[in-house]
Coordinates of C-alpha atoms in Angstrom, one line a residue:
M73 CA 15.1 5.1 -53.4
K74 CA 13.9 5.6 -49.9
Q75 CA 13.1 9.1 -48.7
Q76 CA 15.0 10.2 -45.6
Y77 CA 11.7 10.3 -43.5
E78 CA 11.2 6.6 -44.4
T79 CA 14.7 5.7 -43.2
Q80 CA 14.0 7.7 -40.0
W81 CA 10.8 5.7 -39.4
E82 CA 12.8 2.5 -39.6
Q83 CA 15.0 4.0 -36.8
C84 CA 11.8 4.7 -34.8
L85 CA 10.7 1.1 -35.3
D86 CA 14.0 -0.2 -33.9
I87 CA 13.6 2.0 -30.8
I88 CA 10.0 1.0 -30.3
R89 CA 10.8 -2.7 -30.7
D90 CA 13.5 -2.3 -28.0
N91 CA 11.0 -0.7 -25.7
L92 CA 8.5 -3.6 -26.3
V93 CA 10.8 -6.5 -25.6
G94 CA 8.7 -9.4 -24.4
N95 CA 5.6 -7.9 -26.0
E96 CA 6.2 -8.7 -29.7
E97 CA 2.4 -9.1 -30.3
A98 CA 1.9 -5.4 -29.4
Y99 CA 4.7 -4.4 -31.7
N100 CA 3.4 -6.4 -34.6
A101 CA -0.2 -5.3 -34.1
Y102 CA 0.2 -1.6 -33.5
F103 CA 3.6 -0.5 -35.1
A104 CA 5.1 -3.0 -37.6
H105 CA 2.5 -2.3 -40.3
N106 CA 2.5 1.5 -40.1
K107 CA 4.2 3.7 -42.7
V108 CA 5.3 7.3 -42.8
L109 CA 3.8 8.9 -45.9
S110 CA 5.2 12.4 -45.7
F111 CA 7.1 14.8 -43.5
T112 CA 6.8 18.4 -44.5
N113 CA 7.2 21.6 -42.5
G114 CA 7.2 19.7 -39.2
K115 CA 4.0 17.7 -40.0
L116 CA 4.5 13.9 -40.2
V117 CA 1.7 11.9 -41.7
M118 CA 1.5 8.2 -40.7
Q119 CA -0.5 5.6 -42.5
I120 CA -2.1 3.0 -40.1
P121 CA -4.3 0.0 -41.0
S122 CA -7.5 0.7 -39.0
H123 CA -9.5 2.7 -36.5
F124 CA -8.6 0.0 -34.0
V125 CA -4.9 0.6 -34.3
Y126 CA -5.5 4.4 -34.1
E127 CA -7.5 4.0 -30.9
R128 CA -4.8 1.8 -29.3
L129 CA -2.0 4.1 -30.3
E130 CA -3.8 7.1 -28.8
S131 CA -4.9 5.4 -25.6
E132 CA -2.0 3.0 -24.7
Y133 CA 1.1 3.8 -26.8
F134 CA 1.0 7.5 -27.6
D135 CA 3.7 8.5 -25.1
L136 CA 6.1 5.9 -26.5
L137 CA 5.2 6.9 -30.1
K138 CA 5.5 10.7 -29.4
K139 CA 8.8 10.5 -27.6
T140 CA 10.3 8.2 -30.2
L141 CA 9.2 10.4 -33.1
Q142 CA 10.5 13.6 -31.4
R143 CA 13.8 11.9 -30.7
V144 CA 14.3 11.0 -34.4
Y145 CA 12.4 13.7 -36.3
G146 CA 12.5 16.6 -33.7
P147 CA 9.4 18.7 -32.9
I148 CA 6.4 17.5 -35.0
T149 CA 2.7 17.6 -35.5
L150 CA 1.4 14.1 -36.1
G151 CA -1.3 13.2 -38.5
Y152 CA -2.8 9.8 -39.2
Q153 CA -4.2 8.4 -42.5
I154 CA -6.3 5.4 -41.8
E155 CA -6.7 2.9 -44.7
V156 CA -9.8 0.7 -44.5
A157 CA -11.1 -1.7 -47.2
Q158 CA -14.8 -1.5 -47.9
N159 CA -16.6 -3.1 -50.8
D160 CA -13.3 -3.9 -52.6
S161 CA -12.3 -0.3 -52.6
V162 CA -10.0 1.7 -50.4
K163 CA -11.3 4.6 -48.3
A164 CA -8.7 6.9 -46.8
E165 CA -9.6 8.8 -43.7
A166 CA -7.3 11.4 -42.1
Q167 CA -7.2 12.3 -38.4
E168 CA -4.7 14.8 -37.0
R169 CA -3.3 15.2 -33.6
N170 CA -1.7 18.5 -32.9
E171 CA 0.1 18.7 -29.6
T172 CA 0.1 22.5 -29.6
K173 CA -3.8 22.7 -29.8
K174 CA -5.2 24.6 -26.8
E175 CA -7.6 22.9 -24.5
A176 CA -11.2 24.0 -24.7
D177 CA -12.5 26.3 -22.1
F178 CA -15.1 23.7 -21.0
D179 CA -14.6 20.0 -21.2
S180 CA -17.8 18.0 -21.4
H181 CA -16.0 14.7 -21.0
L182 CA -18.1 13.2 -23.7
N183 CA -16.7 10.4 -25.9
P184 CA -16.9 11.6 -29.5
Y185 CA -17.6 8.0 -30.7
C186 CA -20.8 7.7 -28.7
R187 CA -23.2 9.2 -31.2
F188 CA -26.7 8.2 -32.3
Q189 CA -25.3 7.3 -35.7
T190 CA -23.1 4.6 -34.1
F191 CA -25.8 3.3 -31.7
C192 CA -27.4 0.1 -33.1
Q193 CA -31.2 -0.1 -32.7
G194 CA -33.0 -3.3 -31.8
K195 CA -36.0 -4.5 -29.9
S196 CA -34.0 -4.4 -26.7
N197 CA -33.5 -0.7 -26.8
E198 CA -36.0 0.9 -29.2
L199 CA -38.1 2.6 -26.6
A200 CA -35.1 4.1 -24.8
L201 CA -33.7 5.3 -28.1
S202 CA -36.9 6.9 -29.1
A203 CA -37.1 8.8 -25.8
A204 CA -33.5 9.7 -26.0
L205 CA -34.0 11.4 -29.4
T206 CA -36.8 13.4 -28.0
V207 CA -34.6 14.6 -25.1
A208 CA -31.8 15.4 -27.4
Q209 CA -34.0 17.6 -29.6
K210 CA -35.6 19.5 -26.7
P211 CA -33.3 19.2 -23.7
G212 CA -35.1 20.3 -20.5
N213 CA -38.3 21.1 -22.5
N214 CA -39.8 17.6 -22.7
A215 CA -41.8 15.1 -20.6
F216 CA -38.7 12.9 -20.1
N217 CA -36.9 15.0 -17.4
P218 CA -35.2 13.3 -15.7
F219 CA -34.2 10.7 -18.3
F220 CA -33.4 7.5 -16.3
I221 CA -32.3 4.4 -18.2
F222 CA -31.2 1.2 -16.5
G223 CA -29.9 -2.2 -17.5
A224 CA -27.1 -4.7 -17.1
S225 CA -23.5 -3.7 -17.7
G226 CA -22.5 -3.3 -21.3
V227 CA -25.9 -3.0 -23.0
G228 CA -25.4 0.6 -24.2
K229 CA -26.7 2.9 -21.5
T230 CA -23.6 5.1 -21.4
H231 CA -23.5 5.3 -25.2
L232 CA -27.1 6.4 -25.4
A233 CA -26.7 8.9 -22.6
Q234 CA -23.6 10.5 -24.2
A235 CA -25.2 10.5 -27.6
I236 CA -27.8 12.9 -26.2
G237 CA -25.0 15.1 -24.9
L238 CA -23.2 15.1 -28.2
Y239 CA -26.4 15.9 -30.2
V240 CA -27.1 18.9 -27.9
Q241 CA -23.5 20.1 -28.3
E242 CA -23.8 20.0 -32.1
H243 CA -27.2 21.6 -32.4
Q244 CA -27.2 23.9 -29.4
P245 CA -23.5 24.7 -28.9
E246 CA -24.3 27.5 -26.4
K247 CA -25.5 24.9 -23.8
R248 CA -23.0 23.5 -21.3
V249 CA -23.1 19.7 -21.3
L250 CA -21.3 17.6 -18.7
Y251 CA -20.9 13.9 -18.4
V252 CA -19.7 12.7 -15.0
P253 CA -19.5 9.1 -13.6
A254 CA -21.2 9.0 -10.2
H255 CA -18.0 7.8 -8.5
L256 CA -16.2 10.9 -9.8
F257 CA -19.0 13.2 -8.5
K258 CA -18.4 11.6 -5.0
I259 CA -14.7 12.3 -5.2
Q260 CA -15.2 15.9 -6.3
Y261 CA -17.7 16.4 -3.5
T262 CA -15.4 15.0 -0.9
D263 CA -12.5 17.1 -2.1
A264 CA -14.7 20.2 -2.1
V265 CA -15.8 19.7 1.5
R266 CA -12.2 19.0 2.6
N267 CA -10.9 22.1 0.9
N268 CA -13.7 24.3 2.0
Q269 CA -15.0 24.8 -1.6
H270 CA -18.5 23.4 -1.2
N271 CA -20.2 26.5 -2.6
D272 CA -17.9 26.6 -5.6
F273 CA -18.8 22.9 -6.2
I274 CA -22.5 23.6 -6.0
N275 CA -22.3 26.7 -8.2
F276 CA -20.3 24.8 -10.9
Y277 CA -23.0 22.1 -11.2
R278 CA -25.7 24.7 -11.2
S279 CA -24.2 26.2 -14.3
I280 CA -24.7 23.0 -16.4
D281 CA -27.5 22.8 -18.9
V282 CA -27.4 19.1 -19.6
L283 CA -26.1 17.0 -16.7
I284 CA -25.4 13.3 -17.4
V285 CA -24.6 11.2 -14.4
D286 CA -23.5 7.6 -15.2
D287 CA -23.9 4.7 -12.8
I288 CA -26.1 6.5 -10.3
Q289 CA -26.2 3.4 -8.2
E290 CA -22.8 4.5 -6.9
F291 CA -24.7 7.0 -4.7
A292 CA -26.5 4.2 -2.8
G293 CA -25.3 3.6 0.7
K294 CA -26.1 4.8 4.3
N295 CA -22.7 6.4 4.5
L296 CA -23.4 8.6 1.5
V297 CA -26.3 10.6 2.8
A298 CA -24.3 13.9 2.5
T299 CA -23.5 13.2 -1.1
Q300 CA -27.1 12.3 -1.8
N301 CA -28.4 15.5 -0.2
T302 CA -26.0 17.6 -2.2
F303 CA -27.0 16.0 -5.4
F304 CA -30.7 16.4 -4.4
H305 CA -30.2 20.2 -4.2
I306 CA -28.4 20.3 -7.5
F307 CA -31.1 18.2 -9.1
N308 CA -33.8 20.4 -7.7
Y309 CA -32.1 23.6 -8.9
L310 CA -31.5 22.3 -12.4
H311 CA -34.9 20.7 -12.9
T312 CA -36.7 23.9 -11.7
A313 CA -34.5 26.0 -14.1
G314 CA -35.6 23.8 -17.0
K315 CA -32.2 22.1 -17.4
Q316 CA -32.0 18.4 -18.5
L317 CA -30.9 15.6 -16.2
I318 CA -29.9 12.2 -17.6
M319 CA -29.0 9.3 -15.4
T320 CA -27.9 5.7 -16.0
C321 CA -28.2 2.9 -13.5
D322 CA -27.7 -0.9 -13.3
R323 CA -31.2 -1.4 -11.7
P324 CA -34.6 0.3 -11.7
P325 CA -35.2 3.1 -9.1
V326 CA -37.4 0.8 -6.9
E327 CA -34.4 -1.4 -6.2
L328 CA -32.6 1.6 -4.8
A329 CA -35.2 2.3 -2.1
E330 CA -33.3 1.0 0.8
D331 CA -30.1 2.9 0.0
L332 CA -31.2 6.3 -1.2
I333 CA -32.9 9.1 0.8
P334 CA -36.7 9.1 -0.1
R335 CA -36.9 12.6 -1.5
L336 CA -34.0 11.9 -4.0
L337 CA -35.6 8.5 -5.1
T338 CA -38.9 10.3 -5.7
R339 CA -37.2 12.8 -8.0
F340 CA -35.7 9.9 -10.1
K341 CA -39.3 8.7 -10.8
W342 CA -40.5 12.1 -12.2
G343 CA -39.6 11.6 -15.8
F344 CA -38.8 8.7 -18.1
I345 CA -37.7 5.4 -16.7
G346 CA -36.7 2.9 -19.4
E347 CA -34.8 -0.4 -19.5
I348 CA -32.2 -1.5 -22.1
E349 CA -32.3 -5.2 -22.2
H350 CA -29.6 -7.7 -23.3
P351 CA -29.2 -7.5 -27.1
D352 CA -31.1 -10.2 -29.1
Y353 CA -29.4 -12.1 -31.9
D354 CA -30.3 -9.7 -34.7
L355 CA -29.0 -6.7 -32.8
R356 CA -25.8 -8.6 -31.9
K357 CA -25.3 -9.4 -35.5
N358 CA -25.9 -5.8 -36.6
I359 CA -23.4 -4.5 -34.0
L360 CA -20.8 -6.9 -35.2
L361 CA -21.4 -5.9 -38.9
G362 CA -21.2 -2.2 -37.9
K363 CA -17.9 -2.7 -36.0
C364 CA -16.5 -4.7 -39.0
E365 CA -17.4 -1.9 -41.3
K366 CA -15.8 0.7 -39.1
E367 CA -12.6 -1.2 -38.9
G368 CA -12.6 -2.2 -42.6
L369 CA -12.8 -5.9 -41.7
Q370 CA -14.3 -8.5 -44.0
I371 CA -15.3 -11.5 -41.9
D372 CA -17.2 -14.5 -43.3
A373 CA -20.9 -14.7 -42.5
D374 CA -20.5 -18.0 -40.7
V375 CA -18.0 -16.5 -38.3
I376 CA -20.2 -13.5 -37.6
D377 CA -23.1 -15.9 -37.0
Y378 CA -20.9 -18.0 -34.6
I379 CA -19.9 -14.9 -32.6
A380 CA -23.5 -13.6 -32.5
H381 CA -24.9 -16.9 -31.3
N382 CA -22.3 -17.4 -28.5
A383 CA -21.6 -13.8 -27.2
T384 CA -25.0 -13.1 -25.8
D385 CA -24.5 -10.9 -22.7
N386 CA -23.6 -7.3 -23.8
V387 CA -22.2 -5.0 -26.5
R388 CA -18.8 -4.6 -24.8
D389 CA -18.1 -8.3 -25.3
L390 CA -18.9 -8.1 -29.0
E391 CA -16.6 -5.0 -29.5
G392 CA -13.9 -6.7 -27.4
I393 CA -14.1 -9.8 -29.6
I394 CA -13.7 -7.9 -32.8
N395 CA -10.9 -5.8 -31.4
S396 CA -9.1 -9.0 -30.3
L397 CA -9.7 -10.7 -33.6
L398 CA -8.2 -7.7 -35.4
A399 CA -5.2 -7.6 -33.2
H400 CA -4.5 -11.3 -33.5
S401 CA -5.0 -11.2 -37.3
I402 CA -2.5 -8.3 -37.6
A403 CA 0.0 -9.7 -35.2
F404 CA 0.1 -13.2 -36.6
N405 CA -0.8 -12.3 -40.3
R406 CA -3.6 -14.8 -40.5
P407 CA -7.2 -14.7 -41.7
I408 CA -10.1 -14.3 -39.3
D409 CA -11.8 -17.7 -39.4
Q410 CA -14.0 -19.7 -37.0
E411 CA -11.0 -21.3 -35.4
L412 CA -9.4 -18.0 -34.5
A413 CA -12.8 -16.6 -33.4
S414 CA -13.3 -19.6 -31.1
R415 CA -9.9 -19.2 -29.6
V416 CA -10.4 -15.5 -29.0
M417 CA -13.9 -15.8 -27.7
R418 CA -12.9 -18.3 -25.0
M419 CA -10.8 -15.5 -23.4
I420 CA -13.7 -13.1 -23.3
V421 CA -17.0 -15.1 -22.9
K422 CA -18.0 -18.4 -21.5
I423 CA -19.2 -20.6 -24.4
E424 CA -21.7 -23.2 -23.4
Q425 CA -21.1 -26.4 -25.3
K426 CA -24.5 -27.9 -26.0
V427 CA -24.7 -31.7 -26.5
I428 CA -26.2 -32.6 -29.8
T429 CA -28.6 -35.5 -29.5
C430 CA -29.9 -37.9 -32.1
E431 CA -33.4 -36.6 -31.5
A432 CA -32.3 -33.1 -32.4
I433 CA -30.7 -34.4 -35.6
L434 CA -33.9 -36.2 -36.5
Q435 CA -35.8 -32.9 -36.1
A436 CA -33.4 -31.1 -38.4
V437 CA -33.6 -33.9 -41.0
V438 CA -37.4 -34.2 -41.2
S439 CA -37.8 -30.4 -41.5
T440 CA -35.2 -30.2 -44.3
F441 CA -36.4 -33.3 -46.3
G442 CA -40.0 -32.4 -45.9
I443 CA -41.3 -35.6 -44.2
D444 CA -42.7 -36.3 -40.8
M445 CA -41.1 -38.1 -37.9
K446 CA -43.6 -41.0 -38.2
S447 CA -42.4 -41.7 -41.8
I448 CA -38.7 -41.7 -41.0
N449 CA -39.3 -44.3 -38.3
S450 CA -41.6 -46.4 -40.4
K451 CA -40.7 -49.4 -42.6
S452 CA -41.5 -47.4 -45.8
R453 CA -39.1 -48.0 -48.7
K454 CA -40.0 -44.8 -50.6
R455 CA -36.9 -43.2 -52.0
E456 CA -37.4 -39.8 -50.3
I457 CA -38.0 -41.4 -46.9
V458 CA -35.1 -43.8 -47.3
L459 CA -32.7 -41.0 -48.2
A460 CA -33.9 -38.9 -45.2
R461 CA -33.4 -41.9 -42.9
Q462 CA -29.9 -42.6 -44.2
A463 CA -29.0 -38.9 -43.9
A464 CA -30.1 -38.9 -40.2
M465 CA -28.0 -42.0 -39.5
S466 CA -25.0 -40.4 -41.1
L467 CA -25.4 -37.2 -39.2
C468 CA -25.9 -39.0 -35.9
K469 CA -22.6 -40.8 -36.5
K470 CA -20.9 -37.5 -37.3
Y471 CA -22.2 -35.3 -34.5
T472 CA -22.8 -37.7 -31.6
T473 CA -20.8 -40.4 -29.7
Q474 CA -23.5 -43.0 -30.0
S475 CA -22.6 -46.4 -31.3
V476 CA -23.8 -47.7 -34.7
S477 CA -26.2 -50.1 -32.9
R478 CA -27.7 -47.3 -30.8
I479 CA -28.1 -45.1 -33.9
G480 CA -30.0 -47.9 -35.6
Q481 CA -32.3 -48.2 -32.6
V482 CA -33.1 -44.4 -32.5
V483 CA -33.6 -44.1 -36.3
G484 CA -36.4 -46.5 -37.2
N485 CA -35.1 -49.4 -35.0
R486 CA -32.8 -50.6 -37.7
D487 CA -30.0 -53.2 -37.2
H488 CA -26.2 -52.6 -37.2
A489 CA -25.8 -53.7 -40.8
T490 CA -28.5 -51.3 -42.1
V491 CA -26.7 -48.4 -40.5
L492 CA -23.3 -49.3 -42.0
H493 CA -25.0 -49.6 -45.4
A494 CA -26.6 -46.1 -44.9
L495 CA -23.2 -44.6 -44.0
K496 CA -21.6 -45.9 -47.2
N497 CA -24.5 -44.9 -49.4
V498 CA -24.5 -41.3 -48.0
E499 CA -20.8 -41.0 -48.9
D500 CA -21.6 -42.0 -52.5
L501 CA -24.7 -39.7 -52.7
L502 CA -22.7 -36.7 -51.5
D503 CA -20.4 -37.2 -54.5
T504 CA -23.0 -37.9 -57.1
D505 CA -26.4 -36.4 -56.1
A506 CA -26.4 -32.6 -56.0
E507 CA -30.0 -32.4 -54.7
F508 CA -29.3 -34.8 -51.8
K509 CA -26.0 -33.0 -51.0
E510 CA -27.8 -29.6 -50.7
K511 CA -30.5 -31.0 -48.3
F512 CA -27.8 -32.8 -46.3
E513 CA -25.8 -29.7 -45.9
T514 CA -28.9 -27.6 -45.0
A515 CA -29.7 -30.1 -42.2
E516 CA -26.1 -29.9 -41.1
Q517 CA -26.4 -26.1 -40.9
K518 CA -29.5 -26.4 -38.7
I519 CA -27.7 -28.7 -36.4
A520 CA -24.7 -26.4 -36.2
A521 CA -27.0 -23.4 -35.4
S522 CA -28.6 -25.3 -32.5
K523 CA -25.2 -25.8 -30.8

């Protein structure tokens, strides 16, 4: 028999569905699979399938959820229980949202998810990460002040900068840490001047122990000299006082020379300047695996490999792909396979379709069958060479648009009839010869990886 709170949740679902008319995918992805586990003393505990759903509920749909719950249940404190499957076991994790919780006296504006523990290390960022750890352990009292990291959008600059701030907060809670995007600093400065609060603005920033300014290139411009001068004075004060300055940028300081006042540009070069490059294949794969573990997703290795090979630009694309795959999987109740991955990825990244050539196929075959190119094109009738030759013909027919005659010319200059015989023989061998089948499939995997 259903509990009353379960029946009330069904009423909530009806209300939410009515509010999301025309957006059934959102309803299915973020609400339909949720359950109310308990409702005691004004505290309602809701079970949701993953961190992804939790983040979307909090960031996009919390007002709708809160108003609906209060309409049906009355005043509540909402708690979440997140169910994620890992290693064939279920791990429950609770997160609570209390609307009566008072705001902290000082808001650092740091993202609690941007920690060192969730930052994936690779060759593209290992130097910047090593320096960041030094800064975090001794903020202001190190050789890396200011700490200036640059790189293309989405490679992890903001994550690393905020990880320093969170580490300092945890290990030295008496320090005031502030994260501010450069564009927000500009707005704050303009408002302070307009409202005759310039001194208050300066004094506030002088009170910070660890100042993190994101996208410092936003200060560049001949019309922003006043903003630059103000930041210069704040920089000087904090640096002289032994406070830590951390900045991120989309380019190295030298490329800002034309648009920044010289004395500010000089300050940027005082400490550590490091680049975070585009993630390589191994790092992209590790990021995907980490995201899947966090969300409790189990995605086949070939799908992970496909995503890692094709989403090459930045970390945000990788996270967006996993989030979208999860949403599509939940909304349409279907497994995450390569077909779904391909469909989702085309909405996020541009996939370059490489043309597979007969020459590339021959390279894959000779490396797999352990022979050389000269042998496969020879007149030799040795069994191992004949099998490799026939495998190459079959794979050329499967992966290229070349005619049978053209394939014969490329693979040993054979005639049309020889190629047709090879195609038929390969079909039989795949059914009867396990060793040949294994080599054939290995060559096929090499061809697929080169796409």
